[in-house]
Coordinates of C-alpha atoms in Angstrom, one line a residue:
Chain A
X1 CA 60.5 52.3 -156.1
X2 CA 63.4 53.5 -154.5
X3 CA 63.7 50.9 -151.5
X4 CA 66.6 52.7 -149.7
X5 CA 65.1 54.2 -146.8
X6 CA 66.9 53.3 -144.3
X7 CA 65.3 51.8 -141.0
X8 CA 66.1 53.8 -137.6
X9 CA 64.4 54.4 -134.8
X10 CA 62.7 57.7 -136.1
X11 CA 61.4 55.4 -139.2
X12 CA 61.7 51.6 -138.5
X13 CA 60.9 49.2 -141.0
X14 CA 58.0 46.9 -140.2
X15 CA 57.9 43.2 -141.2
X16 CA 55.2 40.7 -141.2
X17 CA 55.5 37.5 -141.0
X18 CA 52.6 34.7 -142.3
X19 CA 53.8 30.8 -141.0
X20 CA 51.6 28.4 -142.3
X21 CA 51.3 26.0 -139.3
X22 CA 49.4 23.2 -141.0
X23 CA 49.8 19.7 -140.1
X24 CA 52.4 18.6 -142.9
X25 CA 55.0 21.1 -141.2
X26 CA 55.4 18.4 -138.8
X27 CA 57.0 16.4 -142.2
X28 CA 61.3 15.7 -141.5
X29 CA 63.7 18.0 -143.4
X30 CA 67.2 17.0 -142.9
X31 CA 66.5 15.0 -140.2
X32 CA 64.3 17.4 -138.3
X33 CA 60.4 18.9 -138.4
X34 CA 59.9 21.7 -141.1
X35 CA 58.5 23.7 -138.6
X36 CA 61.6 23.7 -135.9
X37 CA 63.4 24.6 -139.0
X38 CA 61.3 27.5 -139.6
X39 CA 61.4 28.4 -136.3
X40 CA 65.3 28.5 -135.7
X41 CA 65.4 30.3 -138.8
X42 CA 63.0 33.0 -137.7
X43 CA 64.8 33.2 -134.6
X44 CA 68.3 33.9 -136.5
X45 CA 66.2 36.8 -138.4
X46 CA 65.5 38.4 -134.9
X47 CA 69.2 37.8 -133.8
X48 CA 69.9 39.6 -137.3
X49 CA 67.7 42.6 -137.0
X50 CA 68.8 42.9 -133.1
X51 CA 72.3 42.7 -134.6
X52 CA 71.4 45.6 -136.6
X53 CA 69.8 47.5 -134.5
X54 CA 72.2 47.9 -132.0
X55 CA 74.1 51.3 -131.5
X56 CA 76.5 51.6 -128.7
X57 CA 75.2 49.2 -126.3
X58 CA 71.9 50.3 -126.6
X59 CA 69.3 48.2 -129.0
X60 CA 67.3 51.2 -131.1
X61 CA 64.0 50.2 -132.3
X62 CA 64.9 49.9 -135.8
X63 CA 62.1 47.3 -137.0
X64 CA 59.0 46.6 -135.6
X65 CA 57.5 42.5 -136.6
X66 CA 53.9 41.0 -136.2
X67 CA 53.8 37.0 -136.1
X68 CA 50.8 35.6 -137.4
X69 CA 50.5 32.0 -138.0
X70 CA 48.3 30.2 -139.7
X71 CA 46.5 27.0 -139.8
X72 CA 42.4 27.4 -140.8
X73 CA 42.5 30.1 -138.1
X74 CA 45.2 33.1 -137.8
X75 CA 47.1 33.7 -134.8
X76 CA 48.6 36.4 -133.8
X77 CA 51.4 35.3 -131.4
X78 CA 52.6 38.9 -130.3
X79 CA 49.5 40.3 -129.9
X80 CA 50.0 43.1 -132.6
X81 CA 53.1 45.2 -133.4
X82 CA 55.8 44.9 -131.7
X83 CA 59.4 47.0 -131.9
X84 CA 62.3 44.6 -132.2
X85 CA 63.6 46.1 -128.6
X86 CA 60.1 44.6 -126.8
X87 CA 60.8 40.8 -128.8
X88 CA 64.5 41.5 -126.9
X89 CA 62.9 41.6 -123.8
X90 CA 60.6 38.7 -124.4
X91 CA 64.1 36.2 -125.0
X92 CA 62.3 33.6 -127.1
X93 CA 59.9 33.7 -129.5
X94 CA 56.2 32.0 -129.1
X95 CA 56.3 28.5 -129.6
X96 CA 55.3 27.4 -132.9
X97 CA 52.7 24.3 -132.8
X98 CA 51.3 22.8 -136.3
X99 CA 47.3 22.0 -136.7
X100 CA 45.6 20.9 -139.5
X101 CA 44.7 23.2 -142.7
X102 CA 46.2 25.9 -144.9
X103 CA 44.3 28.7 -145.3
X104 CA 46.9 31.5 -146.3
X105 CA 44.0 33.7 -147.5
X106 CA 43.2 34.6 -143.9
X107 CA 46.4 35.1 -143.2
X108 CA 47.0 37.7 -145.7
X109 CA 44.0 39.3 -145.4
X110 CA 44.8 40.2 -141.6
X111 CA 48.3 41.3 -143.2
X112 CA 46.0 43.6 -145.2
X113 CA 44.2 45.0 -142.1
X114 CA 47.5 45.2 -140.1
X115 CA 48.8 47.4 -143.5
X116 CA 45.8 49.6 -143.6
X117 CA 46.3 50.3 -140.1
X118 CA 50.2 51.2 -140.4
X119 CA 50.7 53.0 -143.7
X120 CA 49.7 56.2 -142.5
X121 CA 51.5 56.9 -139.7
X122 CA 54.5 55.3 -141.6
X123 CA 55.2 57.1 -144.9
X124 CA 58.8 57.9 -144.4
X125 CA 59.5 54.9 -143.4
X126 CA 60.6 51.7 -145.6
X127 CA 58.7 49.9 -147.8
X128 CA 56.8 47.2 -145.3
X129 CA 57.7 43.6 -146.0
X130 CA 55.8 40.9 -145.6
X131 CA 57.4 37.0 -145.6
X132 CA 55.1 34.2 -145.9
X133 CA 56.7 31.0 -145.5
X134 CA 54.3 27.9 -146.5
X135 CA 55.4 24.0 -147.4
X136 CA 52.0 23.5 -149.5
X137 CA 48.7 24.4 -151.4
X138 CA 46.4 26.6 -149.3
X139 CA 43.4 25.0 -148.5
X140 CA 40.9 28.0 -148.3
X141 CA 40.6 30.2 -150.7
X142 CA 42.8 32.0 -153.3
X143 CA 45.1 34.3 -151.4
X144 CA 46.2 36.0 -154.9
X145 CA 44.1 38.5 -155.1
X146 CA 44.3 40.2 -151.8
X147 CA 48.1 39.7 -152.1
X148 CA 47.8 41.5 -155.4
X149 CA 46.1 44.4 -153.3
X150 CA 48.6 44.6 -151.0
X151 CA 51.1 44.9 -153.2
X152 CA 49.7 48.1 -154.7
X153 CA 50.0 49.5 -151.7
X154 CA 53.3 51.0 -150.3
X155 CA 55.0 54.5 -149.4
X156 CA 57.2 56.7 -150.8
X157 CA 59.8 54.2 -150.3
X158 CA 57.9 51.6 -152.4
X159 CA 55.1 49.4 -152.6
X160 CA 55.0 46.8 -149.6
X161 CA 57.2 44.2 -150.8
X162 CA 55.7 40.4 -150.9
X163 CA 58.7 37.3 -150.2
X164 CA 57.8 33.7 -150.2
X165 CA 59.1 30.9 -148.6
X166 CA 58.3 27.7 -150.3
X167 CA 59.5 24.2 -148.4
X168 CA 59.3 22.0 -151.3
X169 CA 61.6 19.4 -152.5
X170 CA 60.3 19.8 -156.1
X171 CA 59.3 23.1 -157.3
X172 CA 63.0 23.4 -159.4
X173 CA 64.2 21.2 -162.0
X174 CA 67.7 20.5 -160.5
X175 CA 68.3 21.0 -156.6
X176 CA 70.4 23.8 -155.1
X177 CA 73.9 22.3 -154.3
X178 CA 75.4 25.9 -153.5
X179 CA 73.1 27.9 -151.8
X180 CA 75.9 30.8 -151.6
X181 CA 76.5 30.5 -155.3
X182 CA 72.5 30.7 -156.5
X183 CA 71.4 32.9 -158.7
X184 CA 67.7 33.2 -157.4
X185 CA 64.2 32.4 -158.9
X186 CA 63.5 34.7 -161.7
X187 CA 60.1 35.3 -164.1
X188 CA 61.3 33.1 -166.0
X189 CA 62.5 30.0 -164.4
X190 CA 60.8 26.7 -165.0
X191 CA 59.2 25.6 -162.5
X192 CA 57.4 22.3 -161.9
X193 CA 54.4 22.7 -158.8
X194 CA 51.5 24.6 -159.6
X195 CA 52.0 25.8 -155.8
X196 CA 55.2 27.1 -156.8
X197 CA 53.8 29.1 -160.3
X198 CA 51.1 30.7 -157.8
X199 CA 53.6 31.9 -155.1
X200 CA 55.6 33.4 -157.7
X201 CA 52.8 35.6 -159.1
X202 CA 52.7 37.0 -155.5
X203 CA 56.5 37.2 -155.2
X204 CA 57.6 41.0 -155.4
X205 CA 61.3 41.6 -157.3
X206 CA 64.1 41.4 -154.6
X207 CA 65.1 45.4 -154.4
X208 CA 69.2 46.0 -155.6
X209 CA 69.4 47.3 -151.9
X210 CA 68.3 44.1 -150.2
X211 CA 70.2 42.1 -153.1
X212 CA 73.2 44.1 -152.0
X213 CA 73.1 43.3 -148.5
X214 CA 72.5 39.7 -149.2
X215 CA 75.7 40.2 -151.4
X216 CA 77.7 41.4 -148.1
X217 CA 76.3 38.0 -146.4
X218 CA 77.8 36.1 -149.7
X219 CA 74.6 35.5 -151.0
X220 CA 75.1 35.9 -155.5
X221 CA 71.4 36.7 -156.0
X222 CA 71.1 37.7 -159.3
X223 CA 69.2 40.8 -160.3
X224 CA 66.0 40.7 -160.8
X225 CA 65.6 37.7 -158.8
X226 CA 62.3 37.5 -156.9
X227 CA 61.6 37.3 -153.5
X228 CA 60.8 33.2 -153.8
X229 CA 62.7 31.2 -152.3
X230 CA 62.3 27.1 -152.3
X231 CA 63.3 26.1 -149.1
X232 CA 64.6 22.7 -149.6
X233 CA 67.1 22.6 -147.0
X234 CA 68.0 24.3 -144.3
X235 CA 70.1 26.9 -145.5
X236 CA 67.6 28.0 -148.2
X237 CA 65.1 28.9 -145.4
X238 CA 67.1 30.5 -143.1
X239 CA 68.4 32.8 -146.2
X240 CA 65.0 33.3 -146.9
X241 CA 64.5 34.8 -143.5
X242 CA 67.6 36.7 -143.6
X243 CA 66.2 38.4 -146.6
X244 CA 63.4 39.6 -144.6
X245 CA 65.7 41.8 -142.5
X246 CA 67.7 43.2 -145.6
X247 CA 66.1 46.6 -145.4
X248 CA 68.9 49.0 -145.3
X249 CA 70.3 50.7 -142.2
X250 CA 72.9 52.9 -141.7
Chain B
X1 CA 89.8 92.3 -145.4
X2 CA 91.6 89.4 -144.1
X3 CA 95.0 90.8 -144.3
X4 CA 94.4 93.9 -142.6
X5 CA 93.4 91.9 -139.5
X6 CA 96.0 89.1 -140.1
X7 CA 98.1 90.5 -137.3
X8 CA 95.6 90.1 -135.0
X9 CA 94.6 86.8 -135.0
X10 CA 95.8 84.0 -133.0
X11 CA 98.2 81.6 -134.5
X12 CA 96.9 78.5 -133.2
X13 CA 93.7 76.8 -132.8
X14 CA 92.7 73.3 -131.5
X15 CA 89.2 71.8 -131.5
X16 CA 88.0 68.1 -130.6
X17 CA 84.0 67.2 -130.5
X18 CA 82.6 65.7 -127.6
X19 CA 80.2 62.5 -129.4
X20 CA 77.3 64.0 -126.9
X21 CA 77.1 67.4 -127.9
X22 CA 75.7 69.4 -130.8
X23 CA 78.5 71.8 -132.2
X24 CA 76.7 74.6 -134.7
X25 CA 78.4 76.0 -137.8
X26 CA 81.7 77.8 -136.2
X27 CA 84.2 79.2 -138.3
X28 CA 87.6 80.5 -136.5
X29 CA 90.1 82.4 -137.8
X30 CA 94.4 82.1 -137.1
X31 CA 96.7 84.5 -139.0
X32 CA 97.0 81.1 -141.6
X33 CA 94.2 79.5 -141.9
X34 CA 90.3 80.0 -141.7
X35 CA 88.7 77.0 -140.0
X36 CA 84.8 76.4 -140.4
X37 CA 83.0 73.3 -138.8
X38 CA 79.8 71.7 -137.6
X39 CA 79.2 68.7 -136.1
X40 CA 75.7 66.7 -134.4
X41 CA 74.7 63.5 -133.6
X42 CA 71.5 61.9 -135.2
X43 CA 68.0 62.3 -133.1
X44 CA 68.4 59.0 -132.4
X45 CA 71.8 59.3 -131.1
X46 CA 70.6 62.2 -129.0
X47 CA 67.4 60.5 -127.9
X48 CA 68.8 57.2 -127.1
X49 CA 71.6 58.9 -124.9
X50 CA 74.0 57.2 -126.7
X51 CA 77.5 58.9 -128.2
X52 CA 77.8 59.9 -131.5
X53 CA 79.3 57.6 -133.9
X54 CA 81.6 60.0 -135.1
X55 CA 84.4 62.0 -133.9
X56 CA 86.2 65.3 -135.6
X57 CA 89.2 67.0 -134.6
X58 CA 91.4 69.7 -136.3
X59 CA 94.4 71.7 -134.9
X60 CA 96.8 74.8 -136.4
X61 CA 99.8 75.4 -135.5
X62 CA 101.1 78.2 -137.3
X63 CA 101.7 77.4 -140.3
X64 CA 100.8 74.1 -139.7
X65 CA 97.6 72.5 -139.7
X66 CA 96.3 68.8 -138.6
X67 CA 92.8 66.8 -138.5
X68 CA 90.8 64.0 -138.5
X69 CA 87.6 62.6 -139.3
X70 CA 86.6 59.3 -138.3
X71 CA 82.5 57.5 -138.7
X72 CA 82.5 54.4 -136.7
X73 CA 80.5 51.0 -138.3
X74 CA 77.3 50.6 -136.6
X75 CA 77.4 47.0 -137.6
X76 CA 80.6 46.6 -135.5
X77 CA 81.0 46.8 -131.5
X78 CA 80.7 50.4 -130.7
X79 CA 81.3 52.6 -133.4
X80 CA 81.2 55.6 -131.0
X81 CA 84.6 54.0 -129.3
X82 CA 85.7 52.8 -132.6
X83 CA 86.0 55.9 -133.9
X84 CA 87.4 57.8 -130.9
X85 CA 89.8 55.6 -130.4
X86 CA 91.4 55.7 -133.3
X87 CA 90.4 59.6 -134.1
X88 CA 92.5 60.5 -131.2
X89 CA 95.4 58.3 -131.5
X90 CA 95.9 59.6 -135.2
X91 CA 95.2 63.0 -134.2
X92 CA 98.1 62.4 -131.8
X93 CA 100.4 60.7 -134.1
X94 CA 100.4 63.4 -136.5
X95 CA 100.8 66.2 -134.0
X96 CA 103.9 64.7 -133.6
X97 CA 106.9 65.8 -135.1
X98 CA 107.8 63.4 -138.1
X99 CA 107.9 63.0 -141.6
X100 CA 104.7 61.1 -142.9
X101 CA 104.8 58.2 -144.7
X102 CA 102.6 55.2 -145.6
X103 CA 104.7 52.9 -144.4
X104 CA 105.1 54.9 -141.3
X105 CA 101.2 55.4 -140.7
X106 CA 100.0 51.8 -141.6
X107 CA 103.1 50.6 -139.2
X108 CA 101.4 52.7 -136.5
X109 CA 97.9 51.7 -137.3
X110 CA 99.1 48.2 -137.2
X111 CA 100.5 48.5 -133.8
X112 CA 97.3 50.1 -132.4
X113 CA 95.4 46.8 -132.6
X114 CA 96.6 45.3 -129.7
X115 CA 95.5 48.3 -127.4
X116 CA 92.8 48.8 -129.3
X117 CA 91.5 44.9 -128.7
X118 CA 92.5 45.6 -125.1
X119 CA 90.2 48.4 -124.6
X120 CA 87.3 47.2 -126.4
X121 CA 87.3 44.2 -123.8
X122 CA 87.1 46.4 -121.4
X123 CA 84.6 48.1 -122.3
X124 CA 81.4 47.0 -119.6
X125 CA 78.2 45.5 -121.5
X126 CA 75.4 46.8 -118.9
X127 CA 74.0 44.4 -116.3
X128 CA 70.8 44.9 -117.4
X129 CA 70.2 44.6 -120.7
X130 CA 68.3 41.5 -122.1
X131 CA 70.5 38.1 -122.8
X132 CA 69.5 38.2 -126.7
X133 CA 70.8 41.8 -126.5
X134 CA 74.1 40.7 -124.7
X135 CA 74.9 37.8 -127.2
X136 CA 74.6 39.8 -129.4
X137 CA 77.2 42.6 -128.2
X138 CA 79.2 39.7 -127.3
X139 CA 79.4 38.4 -130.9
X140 CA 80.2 42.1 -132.1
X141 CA 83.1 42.5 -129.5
X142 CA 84.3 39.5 -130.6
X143 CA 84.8 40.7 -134.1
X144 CA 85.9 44.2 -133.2
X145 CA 85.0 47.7 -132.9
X146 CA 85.5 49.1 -136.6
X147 CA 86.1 52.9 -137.8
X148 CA 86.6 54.4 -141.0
X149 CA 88.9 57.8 -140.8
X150 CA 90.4 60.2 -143.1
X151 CA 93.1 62.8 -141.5
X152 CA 95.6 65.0 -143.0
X153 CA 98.4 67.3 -142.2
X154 CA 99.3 70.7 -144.1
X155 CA 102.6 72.3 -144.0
X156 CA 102.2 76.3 -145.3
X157 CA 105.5 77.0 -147.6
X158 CA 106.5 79.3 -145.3
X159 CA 107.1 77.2 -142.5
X160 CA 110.6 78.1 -142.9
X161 CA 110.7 75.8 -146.1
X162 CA 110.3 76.8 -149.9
X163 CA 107.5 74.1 -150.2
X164 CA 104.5 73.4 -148.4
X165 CA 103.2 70.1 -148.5
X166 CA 99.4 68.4 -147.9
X167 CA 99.5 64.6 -146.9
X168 CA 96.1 62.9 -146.5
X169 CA 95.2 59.3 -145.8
X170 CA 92.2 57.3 -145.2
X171 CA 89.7 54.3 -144.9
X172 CA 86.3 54.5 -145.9
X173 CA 83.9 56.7 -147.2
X174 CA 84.8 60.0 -145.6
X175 CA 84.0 62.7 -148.2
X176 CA 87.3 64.3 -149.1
X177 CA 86.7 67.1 -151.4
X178 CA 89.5 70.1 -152.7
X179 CA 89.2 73.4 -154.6
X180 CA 92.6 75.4 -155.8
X181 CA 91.6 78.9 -156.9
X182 CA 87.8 77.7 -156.9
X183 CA 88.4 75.1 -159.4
X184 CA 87.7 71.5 -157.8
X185 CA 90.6 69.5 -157.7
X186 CA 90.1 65.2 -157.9
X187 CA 91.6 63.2 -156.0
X188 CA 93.5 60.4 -157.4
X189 CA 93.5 57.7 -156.5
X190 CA 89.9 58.1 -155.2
X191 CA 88.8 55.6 -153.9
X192 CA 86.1 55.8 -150.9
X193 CA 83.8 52.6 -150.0
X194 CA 82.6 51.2 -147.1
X195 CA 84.1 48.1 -147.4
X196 CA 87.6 49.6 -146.3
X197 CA 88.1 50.5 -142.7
X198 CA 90.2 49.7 -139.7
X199 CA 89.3 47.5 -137.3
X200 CA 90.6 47.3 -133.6
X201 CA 90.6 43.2 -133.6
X202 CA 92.0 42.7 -137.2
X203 CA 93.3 45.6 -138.4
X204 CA 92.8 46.5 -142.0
X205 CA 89.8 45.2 -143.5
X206 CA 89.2 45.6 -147.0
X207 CA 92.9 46.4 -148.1
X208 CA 95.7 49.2 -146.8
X209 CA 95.2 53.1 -146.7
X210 CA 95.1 55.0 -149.3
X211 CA 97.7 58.2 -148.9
X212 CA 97.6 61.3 -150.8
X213 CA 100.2 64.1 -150.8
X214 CA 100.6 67.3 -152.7
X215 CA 103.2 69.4 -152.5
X216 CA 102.7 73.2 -153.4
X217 CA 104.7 76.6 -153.9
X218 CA 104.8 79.9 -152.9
X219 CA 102.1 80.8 -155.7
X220 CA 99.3 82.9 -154.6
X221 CA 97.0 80.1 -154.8
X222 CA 93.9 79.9 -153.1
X223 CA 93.4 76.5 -151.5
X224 CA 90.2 75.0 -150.0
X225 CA 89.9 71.6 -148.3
X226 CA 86.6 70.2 -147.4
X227 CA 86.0 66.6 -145.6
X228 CA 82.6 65.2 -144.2
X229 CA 80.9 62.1 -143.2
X230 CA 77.7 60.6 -144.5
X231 CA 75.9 62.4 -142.5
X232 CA 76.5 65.3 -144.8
X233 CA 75.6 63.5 -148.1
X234 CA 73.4 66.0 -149.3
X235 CA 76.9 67.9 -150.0
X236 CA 78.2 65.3 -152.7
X237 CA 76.3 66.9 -155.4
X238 CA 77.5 70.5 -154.2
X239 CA 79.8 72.3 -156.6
X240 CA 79.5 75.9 -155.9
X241 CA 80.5 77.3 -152.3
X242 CA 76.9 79.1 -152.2
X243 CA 75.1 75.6 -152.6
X244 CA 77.0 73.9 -149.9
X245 CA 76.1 77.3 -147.8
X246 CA 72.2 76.8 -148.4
X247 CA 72.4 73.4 -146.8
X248 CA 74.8 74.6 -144.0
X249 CA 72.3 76.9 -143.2
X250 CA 69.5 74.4 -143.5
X251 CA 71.1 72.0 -141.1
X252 CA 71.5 75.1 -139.0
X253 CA 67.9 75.8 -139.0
X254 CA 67.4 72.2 -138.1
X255 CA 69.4 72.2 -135.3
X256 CA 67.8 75.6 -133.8
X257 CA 64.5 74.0 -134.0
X258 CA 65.8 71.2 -132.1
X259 CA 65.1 68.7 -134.8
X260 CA 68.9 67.1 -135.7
X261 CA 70.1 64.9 -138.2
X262 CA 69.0 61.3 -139.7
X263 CA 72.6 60.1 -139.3
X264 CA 75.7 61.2 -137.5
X265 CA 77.5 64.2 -139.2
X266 CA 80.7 65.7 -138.9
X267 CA 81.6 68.7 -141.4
X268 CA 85.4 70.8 -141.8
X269 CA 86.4 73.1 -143.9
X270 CA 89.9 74.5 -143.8
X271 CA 91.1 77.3 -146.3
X272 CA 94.5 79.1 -147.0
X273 CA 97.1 81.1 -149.5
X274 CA 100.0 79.7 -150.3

């Protein structure tokens, strides 16, 4: 479980994301819909991994990213794989729009597929990550088990890493007052949703090379902190997001 | 064997990479020095089209001898101009006659920003390339095109003086490696980390150069000086000459196949007798 590949054009690093798009994303956060939230924060992650994929004045295909979103249906809003140079071209991502249910099993069941289909043609390449963002209890079935799959899977990198993004103003005991300054969610944190306690059973261990590019950003994550965070406020998600694109590059 | 040819060989020697080209092992030989060197772009770098990130130079002069090594920050606005902007204006700097100070060189790194800043604006973004692509080149220009170098100058005792001297300075995480009489020498203060480079928009970033210097005798002594980028990482753990040969050869045999490097690498290896 080395996570230090780095992520070039030869091996890019391939992300999936999983946005649950049910109805209570439309709820206010700071004054403004979860879901524009989410989406301004997973447009900053695209900025981020276009940031780092740039060499010279040429953008090298250094991640590739499938968007699936998820109400009782998955959608896949690019249409499969796609390097981070194509989502350039495209200038905006797809619109998000929130429906009704919450049924993350599908979603990471179609990670799953997307995995089985990937792995082999990428095993010197990083450790695939997959970022579910949710604000709630899934409403179909329980996702833990296939999550528990697909983090057995992995190459010689690692094992595919697993990072949750929980909107919830009450999974912690005490709020975050200094995002920069947190240490992170760890095994053994209290927390106080039953939501929360499930997500962190399918939360992989943030690797010391992601924590130390988060450390560059200012972000104290402390080691062995998982890859849960409980977006409360707007920061918190968009660091969440911004861990997504951690994977090393030279 | 050396000394038998010694009169024979040139006295001087001066080499600069082009960031587009693939330069395989070389080693040349002045009647002073014995000069070896190897330097590539990643595959990427070759198949994107793009310049390398790095840039090596070395010259001898007699008994004289001057270099640099510089691995521009990816994360910055072009590292390939980064780094040959600054490689060549040390290089210069220290092919001119002077006596080499700290002071001196951070005076004259410090008064590169402006042209430096000046340049990078200059530099054209293509027409073409996607908005979320320019803003973001935009951002990076705005914070400057970063470098990290090491370079040196050695002065042979016999350059009409009773001492020779070796002065060395650098940024970054250059590999700076030296053997006397085949024992490895440390280098102290060592310290090499990302974190410290020079920047063409603010200067020093992550504190001042470090400087080395050495002075040596007449002695007898065998001295070897080895410096590399990242590139060349597999060499950190490389103690005996023969080791660092085996991957030498094994990035040669790479490179004939036409199958390069995962990063940008820049290799020199100067020896001499004092």
């Amino acid at each position: 479980m080395k996570y230090t590949v780095q992520a070039s054009q030869r091996t890019p690093a391939l992300i999936i994301y999983l946005i649950d798009i049910s109805a209570s994303m439309n709820l206010l956060m700071e004054g403004r819909r979860r879901i524009d939230i989410v989406y301004d924060a997973l447009s900053l992650a695209v900025r981020q991994m276009v940031f780092r994929s740039t060499k010279g004045n040429r953008l090298t295909p250094r991640y590739r990213i499938a968007l699936l979103a998820y109400s009782d249906e998955v959608y896949d809003l690019l249409g499969g794989v796609k390097g981070i140079d194509e989502i350039a071209l495209m200038g905006k991502l797809p619109d998000l729009t929130p429906k009704r249910f919450s049924d993350s099993a599908k979603a990471f069941a179609q990670a799953e597929k997307i995995l089985k289909a990937e792995l082999p043609e990428m095993q010197d390449c990083p450790a695939p990550l997959i970022c579910h963002m949710t604000d709630g209890v899934t409403t179909g079935e329980d996702p833990e088990p296939i999550v528990k799959r697909i983090m057995s899977m992995g190459v010689e990198d690692g094992n595919v890493l697993v990072e949750n993004i929980f909107i919830s103003d009450h999974v912690l005991d005490e709020p975050i007052h200094e995002p920069r300054r947190w240490k992170g969610i760890d095994r053994g944190t209290v927390l106080k949703e039953g939501a929360g306690l499930k997500l962190r059973e399918m939360s992989s261990v943030l690797p010391e090379s992601y924590r130390e590019m988060l450390a560059e950003a200012d972000y104290q994550l402390a080691p062995g902190a998982l890859m849960l965070l409980p977006g409360n406020c707007t920061e918190l998600v968009s660091i969440g997001f911004q861990m997504s694109a951690a994977t090393p590059v030279r | 064997m050396r000394n038998k040819f010694t009169r024979t060989l040139p006295s001087s020697f001066e080499w600069t990479s082009h960031q587009n080209e693939v330069y395989p092992l070389a080693e040349k030989l002045t009647s002073r020095f014995t000069c070896r060197y190897t330097y590539s772009p990643s595959d990427e770098t070759l198949e994107s089209g793009e310049a390398s990130q790095d840039y090596l130079a070395v010259a001898i002069e007699g008994y004289s001898c001057r270099f640099v090594i510089c691995d521009g920050v990816s994360l910055s606005y072009r590292g390939d101009f980064a780094a040959r902007f600054l490689g060549s204006r040390i290089f210069g700097w220290l092919g001119q006659p002077r006596e080499l100070t700290k002071e001196g060189f951070e005076q004259f790194l410090y008064e590169l920003v402006p042209e430096a800043s000046e340049a990078a604006d200059k530099l054209e973004i293509p027409s073409d390339v996607p908005l979320l692509l320019r803003e973001v080149l935009e951002e990076k220009r705005s914070r400057g095109a970063e470098s990290m170098y090491l370079c040196g100058r050695i002065e042979l005792p016999e350059a009409g003086r009773s001492r020779g001297s070796l002065w060395l300075a650098w940024q970054g995480d250059c590999r700076l490696r030296r053997w006397v009489d085949n024992r490895e020498v440390t280098i102290e203060p060592g310290s090499f980390v990302t974190k410290e480079r020079w920047s063409g928009r603010q200067g020093f970033i992550g504190g001042s150069p470090h400087v080395y210097t050495k002075e040596f005798l007449k002695a007898d002594e065998n001295h070897r000086l080895m410096i590399y980028t990242d590139g060349f990482k597999r060499l950190d753990g490389c103690i005996e000459p023969s080791a660092i040969n085996v991957i030498l050869n094994q990035v040669l045999i790479k490179q004939a196949g036409k199958a390069h490097l995962e990063d940008d690498a820049s290799w020199l290896e100067l020896a001499w007798t004092t």
